[in-house]
């Protein structure tokens, strides 16, 4: 079964790790063979077409200190590769911060975005390869090899090879017109999404095309899953890549979403602040509404079980199911992924 | 007294530190105030013209992983700033190597050039500023501020703002014409100068001009010193920058050199292999011969005291003196620097 996932950062990455675990419970994570474990490739005999294609959000990308940083792609890689800082959800485990401390000593800005030494190496490699003329797709593939993504049957694609950057428009009485725009990361990391966002603008999207394989992966999938990623600034940005939304509307594969909102609160991150910018409440209904034109199945948490019937009524044909949605550990994430796959299978037959 | 120094890496840097110590024995090294010490600036009342101008070799410069590395400039900065790895002579103290280990895991080449994390931050900052359009002179000045060079009365100038790279031509039976060229660092670091060098070629020197202030610093100095740096690939490369050799010939300041060869062996590094490429033996006479057209004073080690008379005879007017030349610690380096300054003062009066 070919599964295509539209993923943001931590939520998408943890869901993906759960999905790989669900599909290949005996496979070890990460780049190398772990004693007593087997490769997904060994188990499934994967040779050509990857089993899972991940379309990663690149709207979060930012150039810091001349280095190209792709936070969402990296979080997916590190999480699948066993190199993520587990408690934090992003960045590298066993991280040190010598480089950034030195940059601060030199007075190099900005210092509000924390980059660890191991993480910086990823950005140095990426920037180097981009500078040599490789596309972001090619660079992402190279980086992913080190983290064992192909061995896990996972192909990670950036949503686009063109550099795009999500900017956030906020009110600013001192600025001309009463508003100013800042890079998404400055809003998210520096201001912790505390400045009310008026809207999101993706710089560069007018020139962007979907990366090679993106539309095909949606059109030819057996199942498309929207994991519990941020519906506005992660999946929402991917949906603005020309052709992606149409491909989702047109694919013969069922599209199953997993709610990133549980009991009226985002599972993680500042999705509430993002939904507010669209004038939407932080509810599973509101999120499903953003996907209404292509969504076939919708998994909500037990806490939101009551919203199911109303959702189905308003979005004709939408199948809503509820179960625990907190990805407290890998088995929990695997069970959620399994439920999404199971719902997709039933929708295929329907 | 305005002193101008042509410097390579470790030898030049240690001599310089000795010189600063000689001129201001109470001044602390490094960027900050060390309790109980005073700034050179406080002591001397330096306000405008720096006391010591260092013209640094940039032929060793190399771009690694997309980062611009200037080994000789950095060694001078780190040594004067109290941040050098003392035993090694170059690189940073307390260094870690997370970034390069990660780059190796990604398969990013080359791996034969060791870059520590703290050191990499210098290259990231430099590359960033160069990318913003600053000249290498401007970048070097910014980096040097952090290391307290202005406070020590030291102005560090790259020999040129144009990127130049020393390449080494070696025999290679498999190559067309029986020879091939490699970057100086590959020859020096990777091959430890063990491949016999046919000659040195400085790529980019045909387009190079001396950096702002370089010729003026030589012409208007009260004393020019050639520290015990490599006479071929450090000072020898600076001498090939258009105008530098003529400025040395024309300056009214005495030019005093300190022999980098002691008892027929280089004090440090592979100067013997470099001299061999020019068909020269590893002797103080051979080195002085390379400077013969502008050298006024020449300090040799006691071990080479016998060569003095012969040298003076052959290089008319050259004053040769001998003393211990091993820079075993800062006071020893300060004493050698003091002897060079003293010789220069006597030559001024002569």
XYZ file of C-alpha atoms in Angstrom:
700
model
C 0.000 0.000 0.000
C 1.367 3.364 -1.009
C 0.685 5.969 1.650
C 1.259 9.683 1.138
C 1.544 12.004 4.123
C 1.486 15.791 4.293
C 3.652 16.611 7.277
C 4.763 19.530 9.397
C 7.199 19.194 12.258
C 6.898 17.419 15.582
C 3.307 16.145 15.285
C 3.808 14.872 11.753
C 7.166 13.321 12.593
C 5.859 11.450 15.627
C 2.863 10.229 13.667
C 5.195 9.043 10.902
C 7.403 7.183 13.319
C 4.275 5.550 14.654
C 3.204 4.659 11.122
C 6.551 3.014 10.330
C 6.341 1.165 13.641
C 2.771 0.091 12.840
C 3.721 -1.194 9.399
C 6.977 -2.846 10.556
C 6.839 -3.414 14.299
C 10.104 -5.410 14.226
C 12.097 -2.827 12.289
C 14.634 -0.768 14.150
C 14.688 2.991 13.828
C 17.539 5.024 12.541
C 20.298 4.716 10.068
C 22.015 1.511 11.092
C 21.108 -2.019 11.967
C 20.237 -2.286 15.608
C 21.033 -5.763 16.954
C 17.893 -7.824 17.111
C 15.989 -5.640 14.681
C 15.388 -5.882 10.982
C 15.131 -3.335 8.214
C 11.717 -2.412 6.915
C 13.273 -3.142 3.534
C 14.247 -6.646 4.601
C 10.809 -7.341 5.956
C 8.784 -5.984 3.117
C 11.161 -6.593 0.253
C 10.826 -2.967 -0.751
C 12.836 -2.425 -3.882
C 11.416 0.288 -6.063
C 8.479 2.469 -5.119
C 8.689 3.606 -1.517
C 5.849 2.636 0.716
C 5.480 6.008 2.400
C 5.941 9.350 0.692
C 6.146 12.334 2.999
C 5.460 15.774 1.573
C 7.132 18.093 4.030
C 6.328 21.711 4.753
C 9.139 24.075 3.809
C 7.346 27.310 4.684
C 9.175 27.254 8.033
C 12.520 27.332 6.246
C 14.857 30.129 7.145
C 18.388 31.209 6.337
C 20.344 31.831 9.522
C 24.025 32.805 9.546
C 24.013 32.053 5.816
C 22.901 28.477 6.488
C 19.677 27.095 5.067
C 17.556 25.614 7.824
C 14.535 23.400 7.059
C 13.053 22.748 10.503
C 10.141 20.523 9.474
C 12.129 18.317 7.095
C 14.823 17.942 9.746
C 12.372 17.045 12.494
C 10.975 14.271 10.292
C 14.486 12.992 9.480
C 15.792 13.132 13.009
C 12.667 11.510 14.449
C 12.621 8.642 11.961
C 16.384 8.277 12.180
C 16.513 7.995 15.951
C 18.498 11.214 16.270
C 15.853 13.574 17.631
C 15.901 15.235 21.028
C 13.043 13.185 22.384
C 11.776 15.450 25.147
C 12.013 18.554 23.005
C 10.519 16.938 19.901
C 12.888 18.717 17.517
C 16.649 19.187 17.189
C 19.284 16.611 17.919
C 19.780 14.398 20.932
C 23.033 14.839 22.845
C 23.300 18.322 21.452
C 25.968 20.913 22.276
C 25.972 24.627 21.506
C 29.572 25.679 20.963
C 29.023 27.259 17.549
C 26.151 29.487 18.567
C 27.925 30.600 21.734
C 30.862 31.681 19.585
C 28.593 33.420 17.082
C 27.093 35.338 19.990
C 30.605 36.296 21.126
C 31.204 37.683 17.626
C 27.914 39.573 17.846
C 26.340 37.654 14.975
C 22.539 37.904 14.983
C 19.970 36.500 15.449
C 20.409 34.695 18.715
C 16.730 33.932 19.369
C 16.819 30.820 17.192
C 18.703 28.061 18.957
C 20.890 25.945 16.705
C 22.895 23.116 18.228
C 26.230 21.982 16.853
C 24.977 18.659 15.478
C 21.998 20.374 13.929
C 24.222 23.026 12.383
C 26.140 20.306 10.573
C 22.915 19.361 8.781
C 22.501 22.961 7.661
C 26.139 23.239 6.604
C 25.778 20.091 4.491
C 22.478 21.298 3.027
C 23.806 24.769 2.241
C 26.918 23.273 0.687
C 24.948 20.953 -1.579
C 22.429 23.638 -2.525
C 25.402 25.826 -3.383
C 26.698 23.105 -5.654
C 23.451 23.272 -7.601
C 21.502 20.389 -6.133
C 17.786 20.930 -5.661
C 16.267 20.847 -2.189
C 14.687 17.503 -3.173
C 18.090 16.075 -4.006
C 19.635 17.482 -0.854
C 16.788 16.133 1.275
C 17.219 12.705 -0.270
C 20.956 12.713 0.508
C 20.404 13.819 4.082
C 17.649 11.246 4.511
C 19.935 8.418 3.443
C 22.123 9.036 6.434
C 19.051 8.712 8.660
C 17.945 5.452 7.073
C 14.716 6.759 5.550
C 14.920 4.597 2.408
C 15.495 1.511 4.569
C 12.299 2.352 6.404
C 10.435 2.593 3.111
C 10.118 6.356 3.530
C 10.694 8.934 0.831
C 10.810 12.504 2.150
C 9.992 15.233 -0.377
C 9.973 18.951 0.235
C 6.640 20.379 -0.889
C 8.583 22.568 -3.341
C 12.179 23.023 -4.441
C 11.756 26.775 -4.659
C 12.699 28.658 -1.507
C 9.505 29.850 0.160
C 9.079 31.435 3.556
C 5.943 31.884 5.609
C 5.654 35.386 6.966
C 3.248 36.517 9.639
C 1.463 39.844 9.448
C 0.968 41.369 12.880
C -0.431 44.640 14.108
C 2.113 47.307 14.830
C 0.882 50.787 15.585
C 4.320 52.211 14.788
C 4.496 50.639 11.331
C 3.169 52.160 8.139
C -0.399 50.970 7.640
C -0.480 49.715 11.227
C 0.892 46.288 10.298
C 4.215 44.626 9.733
C 5.364 41.201 8.567
C 7.966 38.982 10.163
C 9.359 35.574 9.335
C 7.262 32.769 10.718
C 10.136 31.596 12.905
C 10.528 34.999 14.475
C 6.830 34.976 15.329
C 6.807 31.347 16.478
C 10.131 31.062 18.267
C 11.028 34.572 19.326
C 7.537 35.770 20.167
C 6.083 32.350 20.995
C 3.124 33.195 18.727
C 1.998 35.675 21.370
C 1.608 38.577 18.926
C -1.872 38.270 17.407
C -1.455 37.249 13.768
C -3.543 39.037 11.173
C -2.711 36.629 8.390
C 0.008 34.436 6.928
C 1.747 35.231 3.652
C 4.055 32.789 1.933
C 6.856 34.718 0.280
C 7.989 33.030 -2.910
C 4.876 30.897 -3.342
C 3.956 32.795 -6.521
C 7.045 31.315 -8.144
C 6.815 27.907 -6.484
C 6.004 24.632 -8.167
C 5.449 21.343 -6.394
C 8.699 19.391 -6.081
C 9.142 16.410 -8.429
C 6.950 13.535 -7.301
C 4.686 15.563 -5.021
C 1.551 15.640 -7.180
C 2.154 12.082 -8.418
C 2.451 10.838 -4.842
C -0.979 12.304 -4.057
C -2.603 11.173 -7.290
C -1.269 7.610 -7.293
C -1.457 6.889 -3.558
C -3.629 4.173 -2.113
C -4.151 6.329 0.948
C -3.404 9.954 1.854
C -3.047 10.869 5.507
C -2.987 14.277 7.123
C -1.251 13.679 10.463
C -1.888 15.865 13.504
C 0.268 18.688 12.167
C -0.594 22.353 12.426
C -3.532 22.827 10.011
C -2.648 26.441 9.212
C 1.119 26.914 9.124
C 2.158 23.330 8.310
C -0.466 21.451 6.287
C -2.186 24.715 5.396
C 0.998 25.965 3.735
C 1.492 22.724 1.803
C -2.076 23.130 0.514
C -1.131 26.470 -1.042
C 1.537 24.913 -3.282
C 0.042 25.159 -6.782
C -1.644 21.885 -7.739
C -1.566 20.228 -4.343
C -5.123 21.022 -3.334
C -6.421 20.008 -6.760
C -4.504 16.750 -6.551
C -6.073 16.025 -3.165
C -9.534 16.762 -4.550
C -8.875 14.550 -7.559
C -7.045 11.575 -6.098
C -8.880 8.275 -6.067
C -7.219 7.521 -2.704
C -9.189 8.175 0.455
C -7.876 11.137 2.435
C -7.839 10.543 6.168
C -7.031 13.255 8.672
C -6.008 13.027 12.306
C -7.161 15.959 14.389
C -4.398 18.105 15.874
C -6.949 19.549 18.274
C -8.017 17.591 21.361
C -10.718 18.898 23.633
C -10.515 22.403 22.234
C -6.739 22.700 22.606
C -3.896 22.042 20.222
C -2.042 18.863 21.124
C 1.173 20.818 20.756
C 2.371 24.177 19.554
C 0.398 27.302 18.883
C -2.285 26.032 16.491
C -4.845 28.066 18.422
C -3.049 31.304 17.580
C -2.854 30.211 13.950
C -6.548 29.289 13.720
C -7.426 32.603 15.366
C -5.658 34.421 12.514
C -8.178 32.773 10.175
C -11.027 33.775 12.485
C -11.544 30.154 13.499
C -12.000 28.567 16.923
C -9.682 25.815 18.162
C -11.990 22.887 17.466
C -11.786 19.676 15.484
C -14.723 20.933 13.430
C -12.864 24.065 12.441
C -9.815 22.068 11.365
C -11.894 19.560 9.404
C -13.573 22.521 7.745
C -10.192 23.575 6.338
C -9.917 20.184 4.645
C -13.618 19.793 3.796
C -13.217 19.790 0.008
C -11.073 16.641 -0.040
C -11.375 14.936 3.360
C -12.933 11.445 3.469
C -12.122 10.253 6.987
C -11.464 12.170 10.186
C -10.050 10.789 13.404
C -10.856 12.797 16.501
C -10.008 12.221 20.132
C -12.495 10.602 22.485
C -12.755 14.013 24.128
C -14.251 15.286 20.877
C -16.504 12.293 20.236
C -19.553 14.542 20.484
C -18.485 16.603 17.516
C -18.519 13.641 15.139
C -22.172 13.561 14.113
C -22.366 17.247 13.564
C -19.196 17.110 11.448
C -20.528 14.283 9.281
C -23.757 16.125 8.723
C -22.066 19.319 7.674
C -19.372 17.663 5.532
C -21.384 15.236 3.458
C -19.894 11.758 3.326
C -17.152 12.491 5.868
C -16.593 9.490 8.121
C -15.644 10.581 11.612
C -14.281 8.177 14.190
C -12.941 8.760 17.660
C -10.172 7.184 19.730
C -7.381 8.383 22.020
C -5.160 10.711 19.999
C -2.349 11.609 22.392
C 0.959 10.317 20.995
C 2.480 9.763 24.420
C 5.016 7.245 23.106
C 5.856 5.286 19.961
C 3.320 2.472 20.582
C 0.583 5.067 21.172
C 1.536 6.854 17.947
C 1.630 3.491 16.140
C -1.879 2.681 17.364
C -3.159 6.034 16.113
C -1.423 5.531 12.767
C -2.893 2.052 12.620
C -6.360 3.450 13.197
C -5.842 5.965 10.390
C -4.655 3.222 8.020
C -7.561 1.002 9.047
C -10.050 3.794 8.438
C -8.422 4.406 5.067
C -8.694 0.728 4.128
C -12.379 0.725 4.925
C -12.887 3.897 2.923
C -11.081 2.293 -0.021
C -13.575 -0.521 -0.026
C -16.534 1.779 0.473
C 57.013 53.317 17.169
C 55.007 51.908 14.313
C 55.978 48.321 13.665
C 54.789 46.353 10.641
C 54.957 42.567 10.631
C 54.543 40.107 7.771
C 53.085 37.027 9.412
C 52.160 33.471 8.641
C 50.568 31.141 11.172
C 51.942 29.697 14.395
C 55.472 31.126 14.264
C 54.279 34.598 13.346
C 51.480 34.510 15.915
C 53.741 33.466 18.785
C 56.306 36.094 17.829
C 53.539 38.700 17.763
C 52.276 37.695 21.170
C 55.838 38.015 22.379
C 56.108 41.446 20.769
C 52.932 42.693 22.463
C 54.222 41.284 25.744
C 57.585 42.978 25.190
C 55.997 46.351 24.458
C 53.394 46.093 27.231
C 54.525 43.548 29.806
C 51.645 44.477 32.128
C 48.891 44.142 29.530
C 46.651 41.093 29.637
C 46.016 39.045 26.545
C 42.670 38.461 25.001
C 39.430 40.267 24.541
C 38.535 41.235 28.082
C 40.146 42.785 31.076
C 41.955 40.206 33.101
C 42.018 41.178 36.772
C 45.324 42.752 37.625
C 46.228 43.559 34.047
C 45.848 46.669 31.980
C 45.031 47.286 28.338
C 47.849 48.102 25.986
C 45.638 51.008 24.999
C 45.451 52.226 28.593
C 49.177 51.957 29.007
C 50.239 53.552 25.775
C 47.350 55.887 25.250
C 46.887 54.457 21.774
C 44.089 56.329 20.114
C 44.506 56.553 16.379
C 47.281 54.853 14.487
C 47.818 51.311 15.730
C 51.225 50.511 17.015
C 51.557 47.158 15.310
C 50.234 46.382 11.859
C 50.202 42.718 10.919
C 50.044 41.792 7.249
C 48.724 38.246 7.298
C 49.210 35.558 4.700
C 45.969 34.495 3.040
C 47.467 32.034 0.565
C 46.563 29.250 3.005
C 42.899 30.207 2.788
C 40.515 27.507 1.717
C 36.777 27.066 1.324
C 35.623 23.971 3.192
C 31.980 22.919 3.386
C 31.143 26.263 1.821
C 32.844 28.083 4.687
C 35.769 30.429 4.116
C 38.688 29.431 6.316
C 41.681 31.765 6.819
C 44.054 29.670 8.932
C 46.880 32.176 9.307
C 44.672 35.152 10.167
C 42.802 33.005 12.664
C 45.953 31.704 14.309
C 47.112 35.287 14.844
C 43.710 36.293 16.271
C 43.326 33.299 18.529
C 46.898 33.554 19.814
C 46.703 37.272 20.603
C 43.184 36.867 21.984
C 44.041 34.086 24.401
C 41.791 31.619 22.576
C 44.363 29.433 20.866
C 44.933 25.756 21.527
C 48.299 26.304 23.172
C 49.896 22.891 22.675
C 48.725 22.628 19.083
C 49.599 26.209 18.196
C 46.508 26.711 16.033
C 42.756 26.222 16.440
C 40.738 26.927 19.554
C 41.314 25.878 23.127
C 38.619 23.726 24.736
C 37.549 22.661 21.285
C 34.863 20.091 20.438
C 34.186 18.399 17.108
C 30.462 17.719 16.874
C 29.931 19.468 13.545
C 32.679 17.680 11.683
C 31.648 14.294 13.089
C 28.149 14.940 11.756
C 29.473 16.099 8.387
C 31.409 12.843 8.190
C 28.214 10.925 8.966
C 26.581 12.719 6.027
C 29.546 11.782 3.849
C 30.556 15.402 3.298
C 34.162 15.704 2.125
C 36.905 16.520 2.835
C 37.541 15.014 6.229
C 41.336 15.426 6.264
C 41.083 19.026 7.469
C 40.088 19.140 11.111
C 37.677 21.933 12.022
C 36.499 22.227 15.600
C 33.101 23.618 16.551
C 34.383 26.885 18.022
C 36.638 27.398 15.045
C 33.760 26.694 12.651
C 31.804 29.550 14.228
C 34.580 31.917 13.104
C 34.228 30.616 9.557
C 30.443 30.822 9.660
C 30.656 34.447 10.800
C 33.306 35.251 8.186
C 31.386 33.567 5.367
C 28.186 35.311 6.416
C 29.816 38.748 6.426
C 31.658 38.130 3.160
C 28.301 37.077 1.711
C 26.842 40.384 2.854
C 29.455 42.170 0.768
C 32.075 43.045 3.366
C 35.686 42.781 2.261
C 38.038 40.328 3.924
C 39.748 43.326 5.555
C 36.458 44.465 7.062
C 35.574 40.959 8.186
C 39.019 40.466 9.714
C 38.669 43.726 11.593
C 35.284 42.676 13.000
C 36.543 39.268 14.055
C 39.638 40.838 15.584
C 37.565 43.164 17.756
C 36.133 40.188 19.570
C 39.686 39.018 20.300
C 40.759 42.391 21.628
C 43.328 43.148 18.926
C 42.639 46.906 18.862
C 43.037 47.041 22.630
C 46.464 45.476 22.207
C 47.404 48.123 19.662
C 47.327 45.519 16.899
C 45.745 45.976 13.484
C 45.493 42.731 11.506
C 45.263 43.106 7.725
C 44.943 40.335 5.184
C 47.667 40.717 2.569
C 44.897 41.070 -0.034
C 41.104 41.211 -0.097
C 40.963 39.113 -3.248
C 40.602 35.385 -2.641
C 43.931 33.727 -3.450
C 44.985 30.148 -2.835
C 48.448 28.661 -2.823
C 48.601 25.473 -4.851
C 51.429 22.977 -4.828
C 52.642 21.288 -7.987
C 53.791 17.724 -7.334
C 55.013 14.924 -9.528
C 52.381 12.421 -10.543
C 53.304 9.815 -13.135
C 49.610 9.182 -13.831
C 48.796 12.829 -14.544
C 49.079 14.526 -17.890
C 52.530 16.081 -18.166
C 53.660 14.063 -15.153
C 52.553 16.729 -12.672
C 49.443 17.800 -10.841
C 48.507 20.679 -8.548
C 46.709 20.498 -5.219
C 45.614 23.085 -2.687
C 48.350 23.980 -0.240
C 46.281 22.664 2.672
C 45.864 19.288 1.020
C 49.631 19.069 0.572
C 50.438 20.420 4.051
C 47.726 18.811 6.164
C 46.645 15.727 4.277
C 50.064 14.719 2.919
C 52.117 16.364 5.676
C 54.281 17.951 2.956
C 55.686 14.485 2.253
C 55.062 14.657 -1.515
C 58.063 16.455 -3.038
C 56.880 19.863 -4.241
C 58.004 21.028 -7.669
C 56.819 24.578 -7.170
C 54.139 26.747 -5.606
C 51.541 28.615 -7.639
C 49.215 31.195 -6.113
C 45.843 30.958 -7.855
C 44.193 34.363 -8.091
C 47.348 36.384 -7.470
C 47.202 37.789 -11.020
C 44.011 39.597 -10.009
C 45.098 40.429 -6.469
C 45.894 43.851 -5.105
C 47.291 44.572 -1.663
C 44.521 45.136 0.871
C 43.910 48.758 1.956
C 46.681 49.893 4.256
C 49.165 47.149 3.413
C 51.623 49.140 1.299
C 51.210 52.214 3.508
C 51.999 50.158 6.591
C 55.283 49.048 5.040
C 56.190 52.444 3.631
C 55.392 54.490 6.740
C 56.611 52.047 9.391
C 59.415 52.837 11.781
C 60.393 49.171 11.726
C 59.429 46.166 9.617
C 59.873 42.711 11.107
C 59.747 39.350 9.407
C 59.002 36.920 12.244
C 60.078 33.279 12.129
C 57.286 32.334 9.723
C 57.706 29.973 6.792
C 59.845 31.925 4.295
C 58.327 30.219 1.263
C 54.629 29.554 1.796
C 53.882 32.264 4.391
C 56.152 35.308 4.023
C 57.135 34.183 0.529
C 53.500 34.349 -0.571
C 52.970 37.799 0.959
C 56.036 38.954 -1.018
C 54.282 37.989 -4.275
C 51.368 40.390 -3.656
C 51.890 43.137 -6.243
C 53.705 46.087 -4.701
C 54.709 44.467 -1.419
C 58.268 43.579 -2.386
C 58.800 47.018 -3.912
C 57.447 48.646 -0.769
C 59.912 46.639 1.339
C 62.775 47.672 -0.925
C 61.676 51.286 -0.781
C 60.709 51.771 2.847
C 62.909 53.978 4.963
C 62.280 51.641 7.900
C 64.866 48.999 8.693
C 63.677 45.497 7.873
C 64.675 42.940 10.488
C 64.134 39.224 10.033
C 64.097 36.416 12.574
C 65.355 33.125 11.204
C 62.764 30.326 11.107
C 65.635 27.856 10.701
C 67.690 26.787 13.704
C 70.674 24.506 13.305
C 69.647 23.421 9.838
C 66.089 22.521 10.786
C 62.842 24.483 10.671
C 61.724 25.506 14.141
C 58.286 24.235 13.252
C 56.390 22.901 10.249
C 57.710 21.766 6.932
C 59.830 24.720 5.851
C 62.507 22.256 4.724
C 60.143 20.724 2.175
C 59.188 24.210 0.986
C 62.794 25.382 0.629
C 63.604 22.149 -1.237
C 60.966 23.047 -3.829
C 63.017 26.171 -4.549
C 66.189 24.102 -4.744
C 67.424 25.580 -1.474
C 68.943 23.944 1.594
C 67.386 24.401 5.035
C 69.809 27.006 6.327
C 69.558 30.501 7.737
C 71.701 31.657 4.815
C 69.230 30.298 2.292
C 66.311 32.026 4.032
C 68.166 35.330 4.317
C 68.945 35.000 0.618
C 65.218 35.059 -0.137
C 64.976 38.447 1.607
C 68.366 39.770 0.474
C 67.039 42.672 -1.601
C 65.371 44.396 1.358
C 66.758 42.836 4.556
C 68.765 45.059 6.918
C 69.023 42.982 10.074
C 68.922 39.214 10.617
C 68.569 37.392 13.897
C 69.850 33.831 13.903
C 70.026 31.262 16.662
C 73.226 30.718 18.626
C 73.410 27.369 16.847
C 73.849 29.289 13.591
C 76.266 31.881 14.964
C 78.929 30.614 12.582
C 76.904 31.542 9.535
C 76.726 35.209 10.423
C 79.983 36.467 8.978
C 79.503 34.636 5.744
C 75.992 36.051 5.445
C 77.097 39.619 6.061
C 79.826 39.266 3.475
C 77.495 37.967 0.828
C 74.595 40.334 1.609
C 76.359 43.663 1.776
C 75.360 45.747 4.746
C 73.284 43.029 6.396
C 73.720 43.055 10.167
C 73.543 39.554 11.568
C 73.188 38.852 15.272
C 72.691 35.644 17.153
C 70.775 34.704 20.302
C 68.509 31.862 21.420
C 65.541 31.762 19.018
C 63.314 29.017 20.416
C 59.956 30.522 21.474
C 59.427 28.015 24.272
C 57.003 30.298 26.122
C 55.674 33.851 26.052
C 58.652 35.396 27.949
C 61.075 33.654 25.549
C 59.100 34.957 22.555
C 59.016 38.420 24.176
C 62.800 38.364 24.578
C 63.268 37.415 20.913
C 60.835 40.132 19.835
C 62.684 42.557 22.072
C 65.965 41.645 20.410
C 64.432 42.244 16.986
C 63.084 45.643 18.058
C 66.410 46.516 19.612
C 68.281 45.591 16.455
C 65.796 47.625 14.450
C 66.324 50.660 16.704
C 70.074 50.450 16.228
C 69.637 50.120 12.467
C 67.388 53.213 12.470
C 70.184 55.196 14.009
C 72.792 53.717 11.682
